[in-house]
Amino acid sequence: MQAWDGDGNVHVYKRDRQISQSEKSALKKEQTKRIQEQERKHKEAREKAKEIINSAKYERHAYLAQKGFPDEVGLVIDEILYIPMRDIITYDLVGYQSIKWTGEGFEKKMLYGMRAKGAGLVLGDRKARKTILCEGYATGLSIHRAIKNGRLNASVTVCFSANNLEYIASKLRGVYIFADNDKSGVGEGVAKSTGYHYVLSDIEGEDANDLMVRAGIFAVQKKVLELLSK
């Protein structure tokens, strides 16, 4: 049988014998109950996200300053930065990513219960002719700044993870990818799997934000121009 679990994937369970009609009915009820519970959590997350995003004020934040954007403002409550996450097709708010200082570093969390799969954030004009996908928020800000500097007709979609980038790429057409050059090779591997054109920093371990901090915004702009000319 197949069942949808909370991770959004289909899991296949094999049985050594045929299940009875009553067992099938019980399993169907259990599956329906799980789906309803998941939908309830998604709804609660949407409501919580709406409450937080509507209450937050645009302020500067230490995380943004650390990433090379001291004058950039974000949605902040009690020194916690909230990044809206929206359904990439309908653009309805589904949750958020929060970033706060713990005393040892910045901690990132997604809103509990939210539907993260297929959720992202567009930076720039959603109607732009070209769209560049990336993983992280700071990465997206770096690419967006390069686009603005070059006066390019393109937007950025922040996908928040490599797996989600792959999923979002499958739902959109004609996108480009600025991949993370992580040591594991996951970022480039996912970019390749989409079949779309991609670029990445020449330095292992860097994303677009690392490239900007190390080499300046024009280094990112050069990569963006290379990507969009493909």
mmCIF file of C-alpha atoms in Angstrom:
data_model
loop_
_atom_site.group_PDB
_atom_site.id
_atom_site.type_symbol
_atom_site.label_atom_id
_atom_site.label_comp_id
_atom_site.label_asym_id
_atom_site.label_seq_id
_atom_site.Cartn_x
_atom_site.Cartn_y
_atom_site.Cartn_z
ATOM 1 C CA MET A 1 0.000 0.000 0.000
ATOM 2 C CA GLN A 2 0.994 3.657 -0.325
ATOM 3 C CA ALA A 3 0.623 6.343 2.315
ATOM 4 C CA TRP A 4 1.356 10.046 2.498
ATOM 5 C CA ASP A 5 3.336 10.825 5.647
ATOM 6 C CA GLY A 6 4.136 14.175 7.213
ATOM 7 C CA ASP A 7 7.306 14.594 5.183
ATOM 8 C CA GLY A 8 5.246 14.957 2.006
ATOM 9 C CA ASN A 9 6.647 11.808 0.413
ATOM 10 C CA VAL A 10 4.910 8.633 -0.652
ATOM 11 C CA HIS A 11 6.008 5.611 1.374
ATOM 12 C CA VAL A 12 5.384 2.114 0.082
ATOM 13 C CA TYR A 13 4.767 -0.657 2.590
ATOM 14 C CA LYS A 14 4.827 -4.283 1.488
ATOM 15 C CA ARG A 15 2.768 -6.989 3.178
ATOM 16 C CA ASP A 16 3.261 -10.726 3.055
ATOM 17 C CA ARG A 17 -0.468 -11.417 2.883
ATOM 18 C CA GLN A 18 -3.607 -9.900 1.426
ATOM 19 C CA ILE A 19 -5.297 -7.500 3.802
ATOM 20 C CA SER A 20 -8.963 -7.875 4.587
ATOM 21 C CA GLN A 21 -11.662 -5.392 3.654
ATOM 22 C CA SER A 22 -11.991 -4.302 7.285
ATOM 23 C CA GLU A 23 -8.235 -3.706 7.461
ATOM 24 C CA LYS A 24 -8.381 -1.691 4.236
ATOM 25 C CA SER A 25 -11.182 0.396 5.690
ATOM 26 C CA ALA A 26 -9.239 0.972 8.915
ATOM 27 C CA LEU A 27 -6.119 1.964 6.991
ATOM 28 C CA LYS A 28 -8.110 4.362 4.815
ATOM 29 C CA LYS A 29 -9.618 5.986 7.910
ATOM 30 C CA GLU A 30 -6.168 6.279 9.466
ATOM 31 C CA GLN A 31 -4.802 7.867 6.295
ATOM 32 C CA THR A 32 -7.729 10.302 6.127
ATOM 33 C CA LYS A 33 -7.163 11.208 9.772
ATOM 34 C CA ARG A 34 -3.470 11.894 9.115
ATOM 35 C CA ILE A 35 -4.286 14.095 6.126
ATOM 36 C CA GLN A 36 -6.891 16.031 8.108
ATOM 37 C CA GLU A 37 -4.433 16.530 10.965
ATOM 38 C CA GLN A 38 -1.780 17.761 8.551
ATOM 39 C CA GLU A 39 -4.254 20.165 6.951
ATOM 40 C CA ARG A 40 -5.189 21.439 10.417
ATOM 41 C CA LYS A 41 -1.521 22.136 11.194
ATOM 42 C CA HIS A 42 -1.083 23.872 7.840
ATOM 43 C CA LYS A 43 -4.098 26.098 8.556
ATOM 44 C CA GLU A 44 -2.852 26.983 12.039
ATOM 45 C CA ALA A 45 0.566 27.791 10.582
ATOM 46 C CA ARG A 46 -0.972 30.072 7.944
ATOM 47 C CA GLU A 47 -2.916 31.935 10.620
ATOM 48 C CA LYS A 48 0.148 32.241 12.867
ATOM 49 C CA ALA A 49 2.276 33.466 9.957
ATOM 50 C CA LYS A 50 -0.310 36.083 9.017
ATOM 51 C CA GLU A 51 -0.408 37.317 12.614
ATOM 52 C CA ILE A 52 3.385 37.562 12.885
ATOM 53 C CA ILE A 53 4.020 39.110 9.469
ATOM 54 C CA ASN A 54 1.279 41.703 9.977
ATOM 55 C CA SER A 55 2.637 42.615 13.424
ATOM 56 C CA ALA A 56 6.325 42.827 12.474
ATOM 57 C CA LYS A 57 8.045 46.131 11.754
ATOM 58 C CA TYR A 58 10.667 46.826 9.108
ATOM 59 C CA GLU A 59 13.980 47.210 10.926
ATOM 60 C CA ARG A 60 17.672 46.592 10.447
ATOM 61 C CA HIS A 61 18.907 43.287 11.837
ATOM 62 C CA ALA A 62 22.240 41.881 13.004
ATOM 63 C CA TYR A 63 21.930 38.857 10.710
ATOM 64 C CA LEU A 64 21.556 41.068 7.658
ATOM 65 C CA ALA A 65 24.511 43.191 8.769
ATOM 66 C CA GLN A 66 26.645 40.075 9.189
ATOM 67 C CA LYS A 67 25.741 39.013 5.666
ATOM 68 C CA GLY A 68 26.854 42.322 4.174
ATOM 69 C CA PHE A 69 23.544 44.218 4.274
ATOM 70 C CA PRO A 70 23.860 46.644 7.218
ATOM 71 C CA ASP A 71 21.300 49.041 5.735
ATOM 72 C CA GLU A 72 18.817 46.375 4.596
ATOM 73 C CA VAL A 73 15.592 46.129 6.592
ATOM 74 C CA GLY A 74 13.519 43.065 7.303
ATOM 75 C CA LEU A 75 10.419 42.131 9.283
ATOM 76 C CA VAL A 76 11.438 42.072 12.945
ATOM 77 C CA ILE A 77 9.760 41.412 16.297
ATOM 78 C CA ASP A 78 11.816 41.336 19.523
ATOM 79 C CA GLU A 79 15.090 41.084 17.577
ATOM 80 C CA ILE A 80 13.844 38.054 15.623
ATOM 81 C CA LEU A 81 13.921 38.360 11.835
ATOM 82 C CA TYR A 82 10.908 36.842 10.064
ATOM 83 C CA ILE A 83 11.110 35.927 6.384
ATOM 84 C CA PRO A 84 7.713 35.264 4.745
ATOM 85 C CA MET A 85 7.327 31.982 2.875
ATOM 86 C CA ARG A 86 4.642 31.837 0.198
ATOM 87 C CA ASP A 87 3.151 29.209 -2.071
ATOM 88 C CA ILE A 88 5.208 29.682 -5.199
ATOM 89 C CA ILE A 89 2.173 29.255 -7.498
ATOM 90 C CA THR A 90 -0.599 31.152 -5.683
ATOM 91 C CA TYR A 91 1.796 33.318 -3.653
ATOM 92 C CA ASP A 92 -0.435 32.869 -0.604
ATOM 93 C CA LEU A 93 1.378 33.152 2.728
ATOM 94 C CA VAL A 94 1.954 29.663 4.181
ATOM 95 C CA GLY A 95 4.570 30.289 6.875
ATOM 96 C CA TYR A 96 7.886 31.895 7.633
ATOM 97 C CA GLN A 97 11.526 31.294 8.463
ATOM 98 C CA SER A 98 12.700 32.939 11.683
ATOM 99 C CA ILE A 99 16.304 33.927 12.385
ATOM 100 C CA LYS A 100 17.478 34.848 15.869
ATOM 101 C CA TRP A 101 20.741 35.197 17.760
ATOM 102 C CA THR A 102 21.240 32.462 20.384
ATOM 103 C CA GLY A 103 24.442 33.764 21.959
ATOM 104 C CA GLU A 104 26.528 31.360 19.905
ATOM 105 C CA GLY A 105 25.224 31.992 16.424
ATOM 106 C CA PHE A 106 22.146 32.676 14.347
ATOM 107 C CA GLU A 107 19.469 29.994 14.543
ATOM 108 C CA LYS A 108 17.098 29.457 11.624
ATOM 109 C CA LYS A 109 13.731 27.787 12.055
ATOM 110 C CA MET A 110 10.678 27.276 9.905
ATOM 111 C CA LEU A 111 7.272 27.753 11.463
ATOM 112 C CA TYR A 112 6.050 24.526 13.048
ATOM 113 C CA GLY A 113 3.309 22.811 11.070
ATOM 114 C CA MET A 114 3.725 24.874 7.909
ATOM 115 C CA ARG A 115 3.739 23.380 4.414
ATOM 116 C CA ALA A 116 7.324 24.099 3.432
ATOM 117 C CA LYS A 117 7.285 22.096 0.213
ATOM 118 C CA GLY A 118 6.727 24.479 -2.682
ATOM 119 C CA ALA A 119 7.080 27.566 -0.476
ATOM 120 C CA GLY A 120 9.477 30.358 -1.397
ATOM 121 C CA LEU A 121 9.958 34.099 -1.523
ATOM 122 C CA VAL A 122 10.290 36.267 -4.633
ATOM 123 C CA LEU A 123 12.696 39.205 -4.481
ATOM 124 C CA GLY A 124 12.025 41.786 -7.170
ATOM 125 C CA ASP A 125 9.341 41.902 -9.839
ATOM 126 C CA ARG A 126 7.317 38.679 -9.930
ATOM 127 C CA LYS A 127 6.486 39.472 -13.567
ATOM 128 C CA ALA A 128 10.141 39.768 -14.583
ATOM 129 C CA ARG A 129 11.113 37.966 -17.769
ATOM 130 C CA LYS A 130 13.642 35.713 -16.046
ATOM 131 C CA THR A 131 13.787 34.107 -12.602
ATOM 132 C CA ILE A 132 16.849 32.889 -10.725
ATOM 133 C CA LEU A 133 16.351 30.227 -8.059
ATOM 134 C CA CYS A 134 18.629 29.960 -5.034
ATOM 135 C CA GLU A 135 18.554 28.349 -1.606
ATOM 136 C CA GLY A 136 19.093 30.858 1.209
ATOM 137 C CA TYR A 137 17.693 34.299 1.970
ATOM 138 C CA ALA A 138 21.070 36.071 2.197
ATOM 139 C CA THR A 139 22.058 34.329 -1.026
ATOM 140 C CA GLY A 140 18.909 35.701 -2.638
ATOM 141 C CA LEU A 141 19.589 39.216 -1.379
ATOM 142 C CA SER A 142 23.066 39.094 -2.926
ATOM 143 C CA ILE A 143 21.737 37.960 -6.298
ATOM 144 C CA HIS A 144 18.940 40.531 -6.144
ATOM 145 C CA ARG A 145 21.429 43.332 -5.490
ATOM 146 C CA ALA A 146 23.512 42.178 -8.465
ATOM 147 C CA ILE A 147 20.387 42.222 -10.639
ATOM 148 C CA LYS A 148 19.495 45.747 -9.496
ATOM 149 C CA ASN A 149 23.043 46.976 -10.077
ATOM 150 C CA GLY A 150 22.979 45.585 -13.592
ATOM 151 C CA ARG A 151 19.435 46.851 -14.239
ATOM 152 C CA LEU A 152 18.480 43.382 -15.419
ATOM 153 C CA ASN A 153 14.927 42.192 -16.098
ATOM 154 C CA ALA A 154 15.022 39.317 -13.635
ATOM 155 C CA SER A 155 13.776 38.323 -10.205
ATOM 156 C CA VAL A 156 15.040 35.939 -7.536
ATOM 157 C CA THR A 157 13.119 33.116 -5.899
ATOM 158 C CA VAL A 158 14.482 32.017 -2.527
ATOM 159 C CA CYS A 159 13.682 28.314 -2.041
ATOM 160 C CA PHE A 160 15.188 27.831 1.471
ATOM 161 C CA SER A 161 16.679 24.367 0.770
ATOM 162 C CA ALA A 162 18.189 22.312 -2.025
ATOM 163 C CA ASN A 163 15.328 19.807 -2.051
ATOM 164 C CA ASN A 164 12.742 22.556 -2.212
ATOM 165 C CA LEU A 165 14.674 24.277 -4.995
ATOM 166 C CA GLU A 166 14.460 21.081 -7.007
ATOM 167 C CA TYR A 167 10.717 20.852 -6.379
ATOM 168 C CA ILE A 168 10.047 24.509 -7.227
ATOM 169 C CA ALA A 169 12.117 24.201 -10.407
ATOM 170 C CA SER A 170 9.812 21.368 -11.476
ATOM 171 C CA LYS A 171 6.791 23.671 -11.099
ATOM 172 C CA LEU A 172 8.152 26.680 -12.985
ATOM 173 C CA ARG A 173 9.306 27.188 -16.556
ATOM 174 C CA GLY A 174 12.453 28.716 -17.968
ATOM 175 C CA VAL A 175 14.192 29.352 -14.658
ATOM 176 C CA TYR A 176 17.891 29.762 -13.928
ATOM 177 C CA ILE A 177 19.773 28.563 -10.864
ATOM 178 C CA PHE A 178 22.541 30.112 -8.772
ATOM 179 C CA ALA A 179 23.629 26.995 -6.896
ATOM 180 C CA ASP A 180 25.515 26.716 -3.621
ATOM 181 C CA ASN A 181 28.994 25.288 -4.123
ATOM 182 C CA ASP A 182 28.838 23.249 -0.936
ATOM 183 C CA LYS A 183 31.478 20.640 -0.133
ATOM 184 C CA SER A 184 28.924 17.828 -0.295
ATOM 185 C CA GLY A 185 28.123 18.692 -3.900
ATOM 186 C CA VAL A 186 24.387 18.668 -3.154
ATOM 187 C CA GLY A 187 23.783 22.174 -4.484
ATOM 188 C CA GLU A 188 25.347 21.528 -7.863
ATOM 189 C CA GLY A 189 23.844 18.045 -8.028
ATOM 190 C CA VAL A 190 20.338 19.417 -7.561
ATOM 191 C CA ALA A 191 20.980 22.177 -10.103
ATOM 192 C CA LYS A 192 22.087 19.603 -12.665
ATOM 193 C CA SER A 193 19.076 17.398 -11.964
ATOM 194 C CA THR A 194 16.653 20.194 -12.894
ATOM 195 C CA GLY A 195 18.038 20.431 -16.425
ATOM 196 C CA TYR A 196 18.159 24.229 -16.202
ATOM 197 C CA HIS A 197 21.197 26.452 -16.701
ATOM 198 C CA TYR A 198 23.112 27.169 -13.521
ATOM 199 C CA VAL A 199 26.207 28.867 -12.133
ATOM 200 C CA LEU A 200 28.010 28.681 -8.808
ATOM 201 C CA SER A 201 30.995 30.253 -7.107
ATOM 202 C CA ASP A 202 34.383 28.952 -8.222
ATOM 203 C CA ILE A 203 35.324 28.450 -4.567
ATOM 204 C CA GLU A 204 34.141 25.303 -2.803
ATOM 205 C CA GLY A 205 32.007 26.064 0.229
ATOM 206 C CA GLU A 206 30.685 29.359 -1.110
ATOM 207 C CA ASP A 207 27.208 30.518 -2.051
ATOM 208 C CA ALA A 208 26.405 33.821 -3.763
ATOM 209 C CA ASN A 209 26.476 35.685 -0.452
ATOM 210 C CA ASP A 210 29.880 34.279 0.479
ATOM 211 C CA LEU A 211 31.097 35.341 -2.960
ATOM 212 C CA MET A 212 29.763 38.864 -2.415
ATOM 213 C CA VAL A 213 31.363 39.193 1.024
ATOM 214 C CA ARG A 214 34.701 37.892 -0.243
ATOM 215 C CA ALA A 215 34.958 39.457 -3.692
ATOM 216 C CA GLY A 216 32.293 42.169 -3.836
ATOM 217 C CA ILE A 217 28.960 42.583 -5.566
ATOM 218 C CA PHE A 218 30.489 42.857 -9.030
ATOM 219 C CA ALA A 219 31.767 39.283 -8.714
ATOM 220 C CA VAL A 220 28.171 38.161 -8.166
ATOM 221 C CA GLN A 221 26.973 40.392 -10.995
ATOM 222 C CA LYS A 222 29.493 38.772 -13.328
ATOM 223 C CA LYS A 223 28.112 35.337 -12.455
ATOM 224 C CA VAL A 224 24.522 36.521 -12.924
ATOM 225 C CA LEU A 225 25.311 37.957 -16.353
ATOM 226 C CA GLU A 226 27.035 34.708 -17.287
ATOM 227 C CA LEU A 227 23.969 32.759 -16.155
ATOM 228 C CA LEU A 228 21.345 34.866 -17.903
ATOM 229 C CA SER A 229 23.286 34.854 -21.168
ATOM 230 C CA LYS A 230 23.037 31.055 -21.409
#
